[in-house]
Amino acid sequence: MRMFRNKINIGSCGFRKDGWLNLDKPSSHYSAWQSPIDIEHDLMTLNPICIRDECLDIAYTSHTIEHLSDEYVYHLFKEVHRILKKGGVFRITCPDIGKCYEAYKSGNKNYISKWKGEYRPFHELGIGEQFLFLFAGYLSPYHKGEVEKYTEEKIREIFDTKSKFDALTHFTTECQKHADNLQKIYPGDHISWWDHNRLKDTLSKIGFRNIVSQEFCCSDIPELQGFDRRNEDNVAKLNYTLFLECTK
């Protein structure tokens, strides 16, 4: 007998677990790691997810939303709210750009550099050029694509003259102008920024409640306890990752 699946992993990649649906887009970039996909869906669109209203208990997405333009993240959150039952839980993990911003402002280049391990070409960039790669990748000199790059001096000028929100959004807005075309070529690039406050504000506007930060693998929901280990980015980028849960 086939198990009833009332939970979904969005951007599932190599994930597989009984009782869970995998939602992802087939990708040559990730083909070596992708598990069978139950629901093929391009998250860089405004298409609805092919699931009926209020039928799932849990939705989970890990290190996915940073690869999407803001309008598509907002649409995804609205779709998750639609397909969850009342009281259903949504858990999100993604890079904590607020934490990275504080490291940049304090000059902690070692923290930013370690994002790419010991990879020398990344370490040779300026701290701003490195930081930019973490949330507006096309604009960093580390990205080899055709989009015009920001210099270390220009990055510093923008962060020195704008608020945190305005500076980060300035870069992601410029980056996302190219995303509909380039994210098909570079699906692994980061093109949006999130921290706890911005996520909480966005989710609250959609109608989610009980929005709280969590620790790695910790949850009040038994099914989600220890769950973050199933995504290798959560483990590899643990010092850079935020974990958040909310309910419908």
PDB file of N, CA and C in Angstrom, residues 61 63 65-66 73-74 76-77 90-98 164-165 192-209 211-213 241-246:
ATOM      1  N   THR A  61      11.428  24.002   3.336  1.00  0.00           N
ATOM      2  CA  THR A  61      12.304  24.407   2.242  1.00  0.00           C
ATOM      3  C   THR A  61      13.648  24.815   2.829  1.00  0.00           C
ATOM      4  N   HIS A  63      17.611  26.167   1.979  1.00  0.00           N
ATOM      5  CA  HIS A  63      18.597  26.756   1.073  1.00  0.00           C
ATOM      6  C   HIS A  63      18.069  26.775  -0.363  1.00  0.00           C
ATOM      7  N   ILE A  65      15.232  29.578  -1.122  1.00  0.00           N
ATOM      8  CA  ILE A  65      14.654  30.888  -1.436  1.00  0.00           C
ATOM      9  C   ILE A  65      15.710  31.903  -1.850  1.00  0.00           C
ATOM     10  N   GLU A  66      16.961  31.720  -1.426  1.00  0.00           N
ATOM     11  CA  GLU A  66      18.011  32.662  -1.828  1.00  0.00           C
ATOM     12  C   GLU A  66      18.333  32.582  -3.312  1.00  0.00           C
ATOM     13  N   VAL A  73       9.634  34.446  -4.323  1.00  0.00           N
ATOM     14  CA  VAL A  73       9.622  33.995  -2.930  1.00  0.00           C
ATOM     15  C   VAL A  73       8.276  34.332  -2.299  1.00  0.00           C
ATOM     16  N   TYR A  74       7.805  35.547  -2.518  1.00  0.00           N
ATOM     17  CA  TYR A  74       6.508  35.959  -1.964  1.00  0.00           C
ATOM     18  C   TYR A  74       5.390  35.064  -2.497  1.00  0.00           C
ATOM     19  N   LEU A  76       5.736  31.972  -3.593  1.00  0.00           N
ATOM     20  CA  LEU A  76       5.911  30.655  -2.986  1.00  0.00           C
ATOM     21  C   LEU A  76       5.300  30.624  -1.594  1.00  0.00           C
ATOM     22  N   PHE A  77       5.572  31.641  -0.791  1.00  0.00           N
ATOM     23  CA  PHE A  77       5.027  31.673   0.567  1.00  0.00           C
ATOM     24  C   PHE A  77       3.499  31.702   0.545  1.00  0.00           C
ATOM     25  N   PHE A  90       5.344  25.453   8.627  1.00  0.00           N
ATOM     26  CA  PHE A  90       6.266  25.768   7.542  1.00  0.00           C
ATOM     27  C   PHE A  90       7.620  26.062   8.158  1.00  0.00           C
ATOM     28  N   ARG A  91       8.650  25.299   7.760  1.00  0.00           N
ATOM     29  CA  ARG A  91      10.020  25.520   8.245  1.00  0.00           C
ATOM     30  C   ARG A  91      10.893  25.945   7.078  1.00  0.00           C
ATOM     31  N   ILE A  92      11.668  26.995   7.303  1.00  0.00           N
ATOM     32  CA  ILE A  92      12.528  27.582   6.280  1.00  0.00           C
ATOM     33  C   ILE A  92      13.952  27.641   6.818  1.00  0.00           C
ATOM     34  N   THR A  93      14.913  27.254   5.992  1.00  0.00           N
ATOM     35  CA  THR A  93      16.312  27.535   6.294  1.00  0.00           C
ATOM     36  C   THR A  93      16.922  28.240   5.088  1.00  0.00           C
ATOM     37  N   CYS A  94      17.834  29.168   5.348  1.00  0.00           N
ATOM     38  CA  CYS A  94      18.483  29.913   4.271  1.00  0.00           C
ATOM     39  C   CYS A  94      19.675  30.658   4.851  1.00  0.00           C
ATOM     40  N   PRO A  95      20.547  31.199   4.006  1.00  0.00           N
ATOM     41  CA  PRO A  95      21.653  32.009   4.532  1.00  0.00           C
ATOM     42  C   PRO A  95      21.140  33.208   5.328  1.00  0.00           C
ATOM     43  N   ASP A  96      21.753  33.441   6.456  1.00  0.00           N
ATOM     44  CA  ASP A  96      21.401  34.575   7.312  1.00  0.00           C
ATOM     45  C   ASP A  96      22.249  35.773   6.873  1.00  0.00           C
ATOM     46  N   ILE A  97      21.707  36.550   5.952  1.00  0.00           N
ATOM     47  CA  ILE A  97      22.469  37.674   5.410  1.00  0.00           C
ATOM     48  C   ILE A  97      22.594  38.796   6.448  1.00  0.00           C
ATOM     49  N   GLY A  98      21.707  38.829   7.419  1.00  0.00           N
ATOM     50  CA  GLY A  98      21.880  39.787   8.513  1.00  0.00           C
ATOM     51  C   GLY A  98      23.156  39.517   9.283  1.00  0.00           C
ATOM     52  N   LYS A 164      21.084  49.442   6.128  1.00  0.00           N
ATOM     53  CA  LYS A 164      21.253  48.009   5.845  1.00  0.00           C
ATOM     54  C   LYS A 164      20.213  47.527   4.835  1.00  0.00           C
ATOM     55  N   PHE A 165      18.944  47.780   5.114  1.00  0.00           N
ATOM     56  CA  PHE A 165      17.872  47.311   4.228  1.00  0.00           C
ATOM     57  C   PHE A 165      18.031  47.898   2.838  1.00  0.00           C
ATOM     58  N   SER A 192      18.860  36.815  -3.719  1.00  0.00           N
ATOM     59  CA  SER A 192      18.004  37.560  -2.786  1.00  0.00           C
ATOM     60  C   SER A 192      18.582  37.464  -1.380  1.00  0.00           C
ATOM     61  N   TRP A 193      18.210  38.408  -0.542  1.00  0.00           N
ATOM     62  CA  TRP A 193      18.735  38.442   0.823  1.00  0.00           C
ATOM     63  C   TRP A 193      17.615  38.276   1.830  1.00  0.00           C
ATOM     64  N   TRP A 194      17.931  37.541   2.907  1.00  0.00           N
ATOM     65  CA  TRP A 194      16.955  37.296   3.963  1.00  0.00           C
ATOM     66  C   TRP A 194      17.660  37.279   5.311  1.00  0.00           C
ATOM     67  N   ASP A 195      16.994  37.838   6.303  1.00  0.00           N
ATOM     68  CA  ASP A 195      17.383  37.650   7.685  1.00  0.00           C
ATOM     69  C   ASP A 195      16.104  37.383   8.469  1.00  0.00           C
ATOM     70  N   HIS A 196      16.221  37.187   9.770  1.00  0.00           N
ATOM     71  CA  HIS A 196      15.033  36.824  10.549  1.00  0.00           C
ATOM     72  C   HIS A 196      13.936  37.878  10.419  1.00  0.00           C
ATOM     73  N   ASN A 197      14.287  39.139  10.575  1.00  0.00           N
ATOM     74  CA  ASN A 197      13.262  40.187  10.571  1.00  0.00           C
ATOM     75  C   ASN A 197      12.561  40.293   9.228  1.00  0.00           C
ATOM     76  N   ARG A 198      13.322  40.193   8.142  1.00  0.00           N
ATOM     77  CA  ARG A 198      12.691  40.316   6.827  1.00  0.00           C
ATOM     78  C   ARG A 198      11.804  39.103   6.534  1.00  0.00           C
ATOM     79  N   LEU A 199      12.269  37.927   6.894  1.00  0.00           N
ATOM     80  CA  LEU A 199      11.438  36.738   6.720  1.00  0.00           C
ATOM     81  C   LEU A 199      10.161  36.839   7.561  1.00  0.00           C
ATOM     82  N   LYS A 200      10.323  37.230   8.819  1.00  0.00           N
ATOM     83  CA  LYS A 200       9.163  37.328   9.705  1.00  0.00           C
ATOM     84  C   LYS A 200       8.150  38.325   9.175  1.00  0.00           C
ATOM     85  N   ASP A 201       8.621  39.470   8.701  1.00  0.00           N
ATOM     86  CA  ASP A 201       7.719  40.489   8.175  1.00  0.00           C
ATOM     87  C   ASP A 201       6.973  39.981   6.938  1.00  0.00           C
ATOM     88  N   THR A 202       7.685  39.311   6.040  1.00  0.00           N
ATOM     89  CA  THR A 202       7.063  38.798   4.821  1.00  0.00           C
ATOM     90  C   THR A 202       6.037  37.725   5.141  1.00  0.00           C
ATOM     91  N   LEU A 203       6.386  36.785   5.996  1.00  0.00           N
ATOM     92  CA  LEU A 203       5.472  35.698   6.353  1.00  0.00           C
ATOM     93  C   LEU A 203       4.249  36.221   7.091  1.00  0.00           C
ATOM     94  N   SER A 204       4.455  37.220   7.955  1.00  0.00           N
ATOM     95  CA  SER A 204       3.345  37.801   8.702  1.00  0.00           C
ATOM     96  C   SER A 204       2.342  38.468   7.772  1.00  0.00           C
ATOM     97  N   LYS A 205       2.827  39.164   6.753  1.00  0.00           N
ATOM     98  CA  LYS A 205       1.934  39.830   5.808  1.00  0.00           C
ATOM     99  C   LYS A 205       1.071  38.825   5.051  1.00  0.00           C
ATOM    100  N   ILE A 206       1.591  37.636   4.835  1.00  0.00           N
ATOM    101  CA  ILE A 206       0.854  36.603   4.111  1.00  0.00           C
ATOM    102  C   ILE A 206      -0.186  35.932   4.997  1.00  0.00           C
ATOM    103  N   GLY A 207       0.037  35.968   6.310  1.00  0.00           N
ATOM    104  CA  GLY A 207      -0.938  35.391   7.230  1.00  0.00           C
ATOM    105  C   GLY A 207      -0.394  34.311   8.143  1.00  0.00           C
ATOM    106  N   PHE A 208       0.896  34.030   8.062  1.00  0.00           N
ATOM    107  CA  PHE A 208       1.478  33.056   8.977  1.00  0.00           C
ATOM    108  C   PHE A 208       1.568  33.659  10.376  1.00  0.00           C
ATOM    109  N   ARG A 209       1.574  32.782  11.376  1.00  0.00           N
ATOM    110  CA  ARG A 209       1.652  33.226  12.768  1.00  0.00           C
ATOM    111  C   ARG A 209       2.667  32.360  13.514  1.00  0.00           C
ATOM    112  N   ILE A 211       5.688  32.922  14.368  1.00  0.00           N
ATOM    113  CA  ILE A 211       6.935  32.932  13.586  1.00  0.00           C
ATOM    114  C   ILE A 211       8.107  33.044  14.551  1.00  0.00           C
ATOM    115  N   VAL A 212       8.913  31.987  14.621  1.00  0.00           N
ATOM    116  CA  VAL A 212       9.989  31.947  15.609  1.00  0.00           C
ATOM    117  C   VAL A 212      11.276  31.410  14.985  1.00  0.00           C
ATOM    118  N   SER A 213      12.403  31.917  15.480  1.00  0.00           N
ATOM    119  CA  SER A 213      13.694  31.348  15.117  1.00  0.00           C
ATOM    120  C   SER A 213      13.867  30.008  15.818  1.00  0.00           C
ATOM    121  N   THR A 241      23.638  29.929   8.525  1.00  0.00           N
ATOM    122  CA  THR A 241      22.247  29.587   8.230  1.00  0.00           C
ATOM    123  C   THR A 241      21.297  29.999   9.348  1.00  0.00           C
ATOM    124  N   LEU A 242      20.132  30.531   8.948  1.00  0.00           N
ATOM    125  CA  LEU A 242      19.070  30.783   9.913  1.00  0.00           C
ATOM    126  C   LEU A 242      17.991  29.722   9.723  1.00  0.00           C
ATOM    127  N   PHE A 243      17.324  29.414  10.822  1.00  0.00           N
ATOM    128  CA  PHE A 243      16.268  28.396  10.860  1.00  0.00           C
ATOM    129  C   PHE A 243      15.026  29.049  11.460  1.00  0.00           C
ATOM    130  N   LEU A 244      13.921  28.925  10.775  1.00  0.00           N
ATOM    131  CA  LEU A 244      12.705  29.620  11.200  1.00  0.00           C
ATOM    132  C   LEU A 244      11.491  28.726  10.971  1.00  0.00           C
ATOM    133  N   GLU A 245      10.553  28.762  11.899  1.00  0.00           N
ATOM    134  CA  GLU A 245       9.306  28.024  11.754  1.00  0.00           C
ATOM    135  C   GLU A 245       8.119  28.958  11.985  1.00  0.00           C
ATOM    136  N   CYS A 246       7.018  28.610  11.327  1.00  0.00           N
ATOM    137  CA  CYS A 246       5.779  29.360  11.522  1.00  0.00           C
ATOM    138  C   CYS A 246       4.612  28.422  11.279  1.00  0.00           C
TER     139      CYS A 246
END
